[in-house]
Amino acid sequence: MHAIERVLNTLEGKPVDRVPTFCAMVEDRTFNEVLGKPLIPQELLMTNPVARFVLDRWGPSLSRPVFQAELNRALVKRIRAQVELGFDSVWAILDETFTVLDHTTMVRFNGSVFNIQPDGYGNMTYMYRCPGIRSREDFEAWPYWPDTDDLAHRTYTFFRKVVRDYGHRTCLFGQGPAYGIQESLLWAVGFEKMPIWIRRDKDLVKRYIDLNEEICLKTNMALLDAGVPVIIQTDDFAFKSGPLMNPKLIDELFGPPYRRIIKAVHDRGAKYVLHSCGDNTLLFDTFISWGVDGLHAYENTSNVDIFKEKKIHGDKVTIVGGVGVDYLLTDRSRDEEVVHEVRRLIQELGPGGRFILAPVHSLSSIPARKLEVMVDAVRRYGAYPLSSS
Amino acid sequence: MNESITAIQQAIDGLDLDGIRALVMKCLEEGMSPEAIIQEGISKGLEAVGRKFEEGEYFLADLIMAGEVVKEAMPLLKERMNPGGSGKGAVILATVAGDIHEIGKNIVGMILSANGFEIIDLGVDVPAQKIMATAQATGARFIALSALLTTMVEGIREVVDSSKAAGIREQVKIVIGGACTSEDLCQEMGADAYGETAIDALKIFNSYSAAR
């Protein structure tokens, strides 16, 4: 069975020949190990005084032609490396959401500020710094909102090439330049202030959600037009111990846009997978009611019980994830431990299908070798019918 | 119980951000002391919020909202209080070196502050040396460390080791929390306690404060 058929059948709950795999990793360090390091390390952009001067002085105007172009090359490299590693499905992201302000600062178009920083392995990464919208005035004056039609066009152009080059080899889980609607709001106004915004500035929250829904819808449609078979959306609704907000409120605020988006994806014959970190136990029914086909990540470091979820929702939604990145896929573990855990996950979650084995998250500390061990173990032990031993 | 103080409890329990100031003013006008309002009204209201959080009726966002309700009330009370506050002690808050996540830390700070602890928030990506220097300069003996990234947990051990090097390990209590932390990690790093939630952190520091 071809990887694409294996993954799509699993998302539909149909029989497959073995448990499929999803990469869920998007870190340059890992993929440099697969494809070789670039001649010019990305980190030089931050450490080289000339590059720093240029970025500090002309960052915004160089953002699109230089920085975004470099990032897009890295994004394609990430997809290629995931394919080389032999995954059945890979996470293909286009992150055209940023404007570089200086050599340490980027703003995301929907209201948040990020640090540009080294990943510890010679590459650049970015990490959330603070909200960009702190008041009604900030919201009205925010200068970085994209032209959504232009964004959709760029998304289509990027993914058309990705589908042409890799779409026949692996099942592409495509994520356009649209982050989750809820987490974008959280980043834009800050989590400590988000409950107050929701209470006191309902009109602005509604407008913010509407703007992001439009971005999601248009870019998702561009992905589908380009031929991507599965949309994946990150939106972290939970923390380690449970949902950020009352599940009823989450459904009230974010259910309508997500239902519309997922329906539009389904109408075009594609699948929809939602990535949400943390313990989403109280939210799984809500997500399923929105129409998702698969859910990623079931973080092992949170309180979620993936095995219990298999019993409760295993026939309604495809579980994607299971393999921890806190220890198992790091340099600290032994190969035998990875194989043992893969076998355990297959034994527990494989019966009945609707399980795609994957790392629960993406971290720079994950070496490519551990991913190879994981993929190899699934090939050896994941064939249906599953062995009982 | 006085109806006005019950109304304050209910306002906090009900997350009434817009009504709390008027209720506090009413209590003050009726002659209640700020300390009594905090003890009988605000603290008990927060206890009810904490219970609802533990029972799964309230969520993290509700804890934040409760903290905001208290923040609305506190300026009215503080300006009428004797210096020295409730004397529960000072807590140094920090996200460990290399990690810039602050949401969890800020929520803990908000809940502890609303419950009478003095908060010394050092921010994110804080080196162990700075935390120890602050403990020595201020005399604060409670330290709350947050870590979200698995790769940064060694920052916790560095704080523990720094406290030993500074000769104050026995005097300070180091409590950890955050997505990648656990009871096992707490023991591995040599910290004193692990709190999964902000309410856990409050209980831990309340117990330390009571035992002083």
Coordinates of C-alpha atoms in Angstrom, one line a residue, chain A:
Chain A
M1 CA 0.0 0.0 0.0
H2 CA 1.3 3.5 -0.9
A3 CA 2.0 5.8 2.0
I4 CA -0.6 8.3 0.9
E5 CA -3.3 5.7 0.8
R6 CA -2.2 4.3 4.1
V7 CA -2.5 7.6 5.8
L8 CA -5.7 8.7 4.2
N9 CA -7.4 5.4 4.9
T10 CA -6.3 5.6 8.5
L11 CA -7.8 9.1 8.8
E12 CA -11.0 7.7 7.4
G13 CA -11.0 4.6 9.6
K14 CA -10.5 2.2 6.8
P15 CA -8.3 -0.9 6.9
V16 CA -4.6 -0.4 6.1
D17 CA -1.5 -2.7 5.7
R18 CA 0.3 -1.3 8.7
V19 CA 0.4 1.6 11.2
P20 CA 1.4 4.7 9.4
T21 CA 3.9 7.3 10.6
F22 CA 3.8 11.1 10.8
C23 CA 7.0 13.1 11.3
A24 CA 5.8 16.1 13.4
M25 CA 9.3 17.4 13.4
V26 CA 10.3 20.7 11.8
E27 CA 13.7 21.4 13.3
D28 CA 16.7 22.4 11.2
R29 CA 19.1 20.7 13.5
T30 CA 17.5 17.3 12.9
F31 CA 17.2 17.8 9.2
N32 CA 20.8 19.1 8.8
E33 CA 21.8 15.7 10.0
V34 CA 19.8 14.1 7.2
L35 CA 20.7 16.4 4.3
G36 CA 24.0 18.0 5.5
K37 CA 24.6 21.4 7.0
P38 CA 24.3 24.5 4.9
L39 CA 27.6 26.2 3.8
I40 CA 26.6 29.3 5.6
P41 CA 25.2 28.6 9.1
Q42 CA 21.9 30.5 9.7
E43 CA 23.3 31.6 13.0
L44 CA 25.7 33.9 11.2
L45 CA 22.7 36.2 10.5
M46 CA 22.7 36.9 14.2
T47 CA 26.3 36.8 15.1
N48 CA 27.9 38.4 12.1
P49 CA 28.2 42.1 12.9
V50 CA 27.6 43.2 9.3
A51 CA 24.5 41.0 9.0
R52 CA 23.2 42.3 12.4
F53 CA 23.8 45.9 11.3
V54 CA 21.9 45.3 8.0
L55 CA 19.0 43.5 9.8
D56 CA 18.8 46.2 12.5
R57 CA 18.7 49.0 9.9
W58 CA 16.7 47.5 7.1
G59 CA 15.0 44.5 8.7
P60 CA 11.4 45.2 7.6
S61 CA 12.2 46.0 4.0
L62 CA 14.5 42.9 3.7
S63 CA 12.0 40.7 5.4
R64 CA 10.2 39.4 2.3
P65 CA 13.0 39.3 -0.3
V66 CA 15.8 38.0 1.9
F67 CA 14.6 36.6 5.2
Q68 CA 11.4 35.0 4.0
A69 CA 13.1 33.6 0.9
E70 CA 15.8 32.0 3.1
L71 CA 13.1 30.7 5.5
N72 CA 11.2 29.2 2.6
R73 CA 14.3 27.4 1.3
A74 CA 14.7 26.0 4.8
L75 CA 11.0 24.9 4.9
V76 CA 11.4 23.0 1.6
K77 CA 14.6 21.4 3.0
R78 CA 12.6 20.3 6.1
I79 CA 10.0 18.6 3.9
R80 CA 12.7 16.9 1.9
A81 CA 14.4 15.6 5.0
Q82 CA 11.2 14.2 6.4
V83 CA 10.6 12.3 3.2
E84 CA 14.2 11.0 3.2
L85 CA 13.6 9.7 6.7
G86 CA 10.9 7.5 5.3
F87 CA 7.8 8.9 7.0
D88 CA 4.4 8.1 5.5
S89 CA 3.2 11.6 6.2
V90 CA 5.1 14.8 6.9
W91 CA 4.5 18.3 8.3
A92 CA 4.8 20.8 5.4
I93 CA 4.7 24.3 6.8
L94 CA 4.8 27.7 5.0
D95 CA 5.4 30.3 7.7
E96 CA 5.0 33.5 5.8
T97 CA 3.7 35.2 8.9
F98 CA 6.6 37.3 10.0
T99 CA 8.2 40.7 9.5
V100 CA 11.8 41.0 10.8
L101 CA 12.2 44.2 12.8
D102 CA 15.8 43.7 13.8
H103 CA 18.3 40.9 14.4
T104 CA 16.5 39.7 17.5
T105 CA 12.9 40.6 16.8
M106 CA 10.1 39.4 14.5
V107 CA 6.4 40.3 14.5
R108 CA 3.8 37.9 13.4
F109 CA 1.1 39.5 11.2
N110 CA -1.7 38.8 13.6
G111 CA -0.4 40.6 16.6
S112 CA 2.5 38.9 18.4
V113 CA 6.2 39.5 18.9
F114 CA 8.8 36.8 18.7
N115 CA 12.5 36.5 19.6
I116 CA 14.9 35.3 16.9
Q117 CA 17.4 33.2 18.7
P118 CA 19.9 30.4 18.2
D119 CA 18.7 26.9 18.6
G120 CA 22.0 25.7 20.2
Y121 CA 23.0 23.8 17.0
G122 CA 24.0 26.6 14.7
N123 CA 20.6 27.4 13.4
M124 CA 18.0 30.1 14.1
T125 CA 14.7 29.5 15.7
Y126 CA 12.0 31.8 17.1
M127 CA 10.2 31.8 20.3
Y128 CA 7.2 33.9 21.5
R129 CA 8.3 37.0 23.4
C130 CA 5.2 39.1 24.2
P131 CA 1.9 40.4 22.9
G132 CA 1.8 43.1 20.3
I133 CA -1.7 44.3 20.9
R134 CA -2.2 45.7 24.4
S135 CA -5.1 48.0 23.8
R136 CA -8.0 48.8 21.5
E137 CA -5.8 51.5 19.9
D138 CA -3.1 48.9 19.2
F139 CA -5.6 46.7 17.6
E140 CA -7.0 49.4 15.3
A141 CA -3.5 50.6 14.4
W142 CA -1.8 47.2 13.9
P143 CA 0.2 47.7 10.7
Y144 CA 1.1 44.1 9.8
W145 CA -2.2 42.5 8.8
P146 CA -1.6 40.8 5.4
D147 CA -3.4 41.1 2.1
T148 CA -5.2 37.8 2.5
D149 CA -5.6 37.2 -1.3
D150 CA -1.9 37.8 -1.9
L151 CA -1.1 35.5 1.0
A152 CA -3.3 32.8 -0.4
H153 CA -1.6 33.3 -3.8
R154 CA 1.9 32.9 -2.2
T155 CA 0.6 29.9 -0.3
Y156 CA -0.6 28.3 -3.5
T157 CA 2.7 29.0 -5.3
F158 CA 4.8 27.5 -2.6
F159 CA 2.7 24.4 -2.1
R160 CA 2.3 23.8 -5.8
K161 CA 6.0 23.2 -6.0
V162 CA 6.0 21.1 -2.8
V163 CA 3.3 18.9 -4.1
R164 CA 5.0 18.5 -7.5
D165 CA 8.3 17.5 -5.9
Y166 CA 7.1 15.5 -2.9
G167 CA 3.4 14.9 -3.1
H168 CA 3.8 11.6 -4.9
R169 CA 6.2 10.2 -2.3
T170 CA 4.5 11.1 1.0
C171 CA 1.2 12.2 2.4
L172 CA 1.6 16.0 2.9
F173 CA 0.0 17.5 6.0
G174 CA 0.0 21.1 4.9
Q175 CA -0.1 24.1 7.2
G176 CA -0.3 27.5 5.5
P177 CA 0.7 30.8 7.0
A178 CA -2.2 30.8 9.5
Y179 CA -1.7 29.8 13.0
G180 CA -4.5 28.6 15.2
I181 CA -7.3 31.1 15.8
Q182 CA -7.3 30.7 19.6
E183 CA -3.5 30.6 20.1
S184 CA -3.1 33.6 17.8
L185 CA -5.5 35.6 20.0
L186 CA -3.6 34.4 23.1
W187 CA -0.3 35.4 21.6
A188 CA -1.6 38.8 20.3
V189 CA -3.1 40.0 23.6
G190 CA -1.2 37.8 26.1
F191 CA -2.8 35.0 28.0
E192 CA -3.0 37.0 31.2
K193 CA -5.2 39.6 29.5
M194 CA -7.1 37.3 27.1
P195 CA -9.9 36.5 29.6
I196 CA -10.4 40.2 30.2
W197 CA -10.5 40.9 26.5
I198 CA -13.1 38.2 26.0
R199 CA -15.1 39.7 28.9
R200 CA -14.8 43.4 28.1
D201 CA -14.0 43.7 24.4
K202 CA -16.2 41.2 22.8
D203 CA -16.5 43.1 19.6
L204 CA -12.8 43.3 19.1
V205 CA -12.3 39.6 19.9
K206 CA -15.0 38.8 17.4
R207 CA -13.3 41.0 14.7
Y208 CA -10.0 39.3 15.5
I209 CA -11.4 35.9 15.2
D210 CA -13.2 36.8 11.9
L211 CA -9.9 38.2 10.5
N212 CA -8.0 35.0 11.4
E213 CA -10.8 32.8 10.1
E214 CA -10.6 34.5 6.7
I215 CA -6.8 34.0 6.7
C216 CA -7.2 30.3 7.6
L217 CA -10.0 29.7 5.1
K218 CA -8.2 31.4 2.1
T219 CA -4.8 29.8 2.8
N220 CA -6.3 26.4 3.4
M221 CA -8.2 26.6 0.1
A222 CA -4.9 27.6 -1.6
L223 CA -3.3 24.5 -0.1
L224 CA -6.1 22.3 -1.4
D225 CA -5.9 23.9 -4.8
A226 CA -2.2 23.0 -4.9
G227 CA -3.1 19.4 -4.2
V228 CA -2.3 19.0 -0.5
P229 CA -4.5 16.1 0.8
V230 CA -4.5 16.9 4.5
I231 CA -4.7 20.2 6.4
I232 CA -3.0 20.3 9.7
Q233 CA -3.6 23.3 12.1
T234 CA -1.8 24.0 15.3
D235 CA -3.9 25.5 18.0
D236 CA -2.8 24.8 21.6
F237 CA -6.0 24.8 23.6
A238 CA -4.6 23.2 26.8
F239 CA -1.9 23.3 29.3
K240 CA -0.2 20.4 31.0
S241 CA -3.1 19.9 33.4
G242 CA -6.2 20.8 31.3
P243 CA -7.9 23.4 29.0
L244 CA -6.9 27.0 29.2
M245 CA -10.5 28.0 29.2
N246 CA -13.9 26.6 30.0
P247 CA -14.6 24.1 27.1
K248 CA -18.1 25.7 26.7
L249 CA -16.5 29.1 26.1
I250 CA -13.9 27.6 23.7
D251 CA -16.8 26.0 21.7
E252 CA -18.8 29.2 21.8
L253 CA -15.9 31.4 20.6
F254 CA -13.9 29.1 18.3
G255 CA -16.3 26.4 17.4
P256 CA -18.2 28.3 14.6
P257 CA -15.0 29.3 12.7
Y258 CA -13.5 25.9 13.0
R259 CA -16.7 24.2 11.9
R260 CA -16.8 26.4 8.8
I261 CA -13.1 25.9 8.0
I262 CA -13.3 22.1 8.5
K263 CA -16.5 21.8 6.4
A264 CA -14.8 23.7 3.6
V265 CA -11.9 21.3 3.7
H266 CA -14.2 18.3 3.7
D267 CA -16.3 19.7 0.9
R268 CA -13.1 19.6 -1.2
G269 CA -12.4 16.0 -0.3
A270 CA -9.5 16.6 2.0
K271 CA -8.8 15.7 5.6
Y272 CA -8.3 17.9 8.7
V273 CA -6.0 17.3 11.6
L274 CA -5.8 19.5 14.6
H275 CA -2.6 19.8 16.7
S276 CA -3.2 20.9 20.3
C277 CA -0.6 20.5 23.0
G278 CA -1.4 19.7 26.6
D279 CA -4.1 17.7 28.3
N280 CA -7.2 18.1 26.0
T281 CA -9.2 15.3 27.7
L282 CA -12.1 17.7 28.4
L283 CA -12.0 19.0 24.8
F284 CA -11.9 15.9 22.7
D285 CA -15.6 15.7 22.3
T286 CA -15.7 19.4 21.3
F287 CA -12.9 18.9 18.7
I288 CA -14.7 15.9 17.3
S289 CA -18.0 17.8 17.1
W290 CA -16.1 20.4 14.9
G291 CA -15.4 17.6 12.4
V292 CA -11.7 16.9 12.8
D293 CA -10.5 13.7 11.2
G294 CA -7.4 13.4 13.4
L295 CA -5.9 14.8 16.5
H296 CA -2.2 15.3 17.3
A297 CA -0.3 15.3 19.9
Y298 CA -1.4 13.5 23.2
E299 CA 1.7 14.8 24.9
N300 CA 3.1 12.3 27.3
T301 CA 4.3 15.0 29.6
S302 CA 0.8 16.2 30.1
N303 CA -2.0 14.5 32.0
V304 CA -3.7 13.1 29.0
D305 CA -4.1 9.3 28.9
I306 CA -3.7 8.3 25.2
F307 CA -4.7 4.7 26.0
K308 CA -7.9 5.7 27.7
E309 CA -8.7 8.1 24.8
K310 CA -8.3 5.2 22.3
K311 CA -11.0 3.4 24.2
I312 CA -13.3 6.4 24.4
H313 CA -12.9 8.1 21.1
G314 CA -10.7 5.7 19.0
D315 CA -13.6 4.9 16.6
K316 CA -14.5 8.5 16.0
V317 CA -11.1 10.2 15.4
T318 CA -7.6 9.2 14.4
I319 CA -5.0 9.5 17.1
V320 CA -1.8 11.0 15.8
G321 CA 1.2 11.0 18.2
G322 CA 2.3 9.0 21.2
V323 CA 6.1 9.1 21.1
G324 CA 7.6 11.4 23.7
V325 CA 10.3 14.0 22.9
D326 CA 11.2 14.7 26.5
Y327 CA 13.4 11.6 26.7
L328 CA 12.6 8.8 24.3
L329 CA 13.6 10.5 21.1
T330 CA 16.6 12.4 22.6
D331 CA 20.3 11.4 22.6
R332 CA 19.8 10.2 26.2
S333 CA 17.6 7.2 25.4
R334 CA 18.8 3.8 24.1
D335 CA 17.6 2.5 20.7
E336 CA 16.0 -0.5 22.5
E337 CA 13.8 1.8 24.6
V338 CA 12.5 3.5 21.4
V339 CA 11.7 0.2 19.8
H340 CA 10.1 -1.1 23.0
E341 CA 7.8 2.0 23.3
V342 CA 6.9 1.9 19.6
R343 CA 5.9 -1.8 20.0
R344 CA 3.9 -0.9 23.1
L345 CA 2.1 2.0 21.3
I346 CA 1.3 -0.2 18.3
Q347 CA -0.1 -3.0 20.6
E348 CA -2.2 -0.6 22.6
L349 CA -3.3 1.9 19.9
G350 CA -3.0 -0.1 16.7
P351 CA -6.0 -2.4 17.0
G352 CA -9.0 -1.1 15.1
G353 CA -6.8 1.3 13.1
R354 CA -7.2 5.0 13.4
F355 CA -3.7 5.4 14.8
I356 CA -0.8 7.2 13.2
L357 CA 2.4 6.9 15.2
A358 CA 4.3 10.2 15.6
P359 CA 6.5 12.3 17.9
V360 CA 4.3 14.4 20.2
H361 CA 6.2 17.5 19.3
S362 CA 9.1 19.1 17.5
L363 CA 12.3 19.9 19.4
S364 CA 15.8 20.8 18.3
S365 CA 17.2 18.3 20.7
I366 CA 15.9 15.3 18.7
P367 CA 18.6 13.6 16.6
A368 CA 17.6 12.2 13.2
R369 CA 18.9 8.8 14.2
K370 CA 16.2 8.3 16.8
L371 CA 13.6 9.1 14.2
E372 CA 15.1 6.5 12.0
V373 CA 14.9 3.9 14.8
M374 CA 11.3 4.8 15.4
V375 CA 10.3 4.6 11.7
D376 CA 12.2 1.3 11.3
A377 CA 10.4 -0.2 14.4
V378 CA 7.0 0.7 13.0
R379 CA 7.9 -1.0 9.7
R380 CA 9.0 -4.1 11.6
Y381 CA 6.3 -4.4 14.1
G382 CA 3.4 -2.3 12.8
A383 CA 2.0 -4.6 10.0
Y384 CA -1.7 -5.6 10.2
P385 CA -2.9 -8.0 11.4
L386 CA -0.9 -7.1 14.5
S387 CA 1.0 -9.7 16.3
S388 CA -0.4 -10.4 19.7
S389 CA 3.0 -10.8 21.3

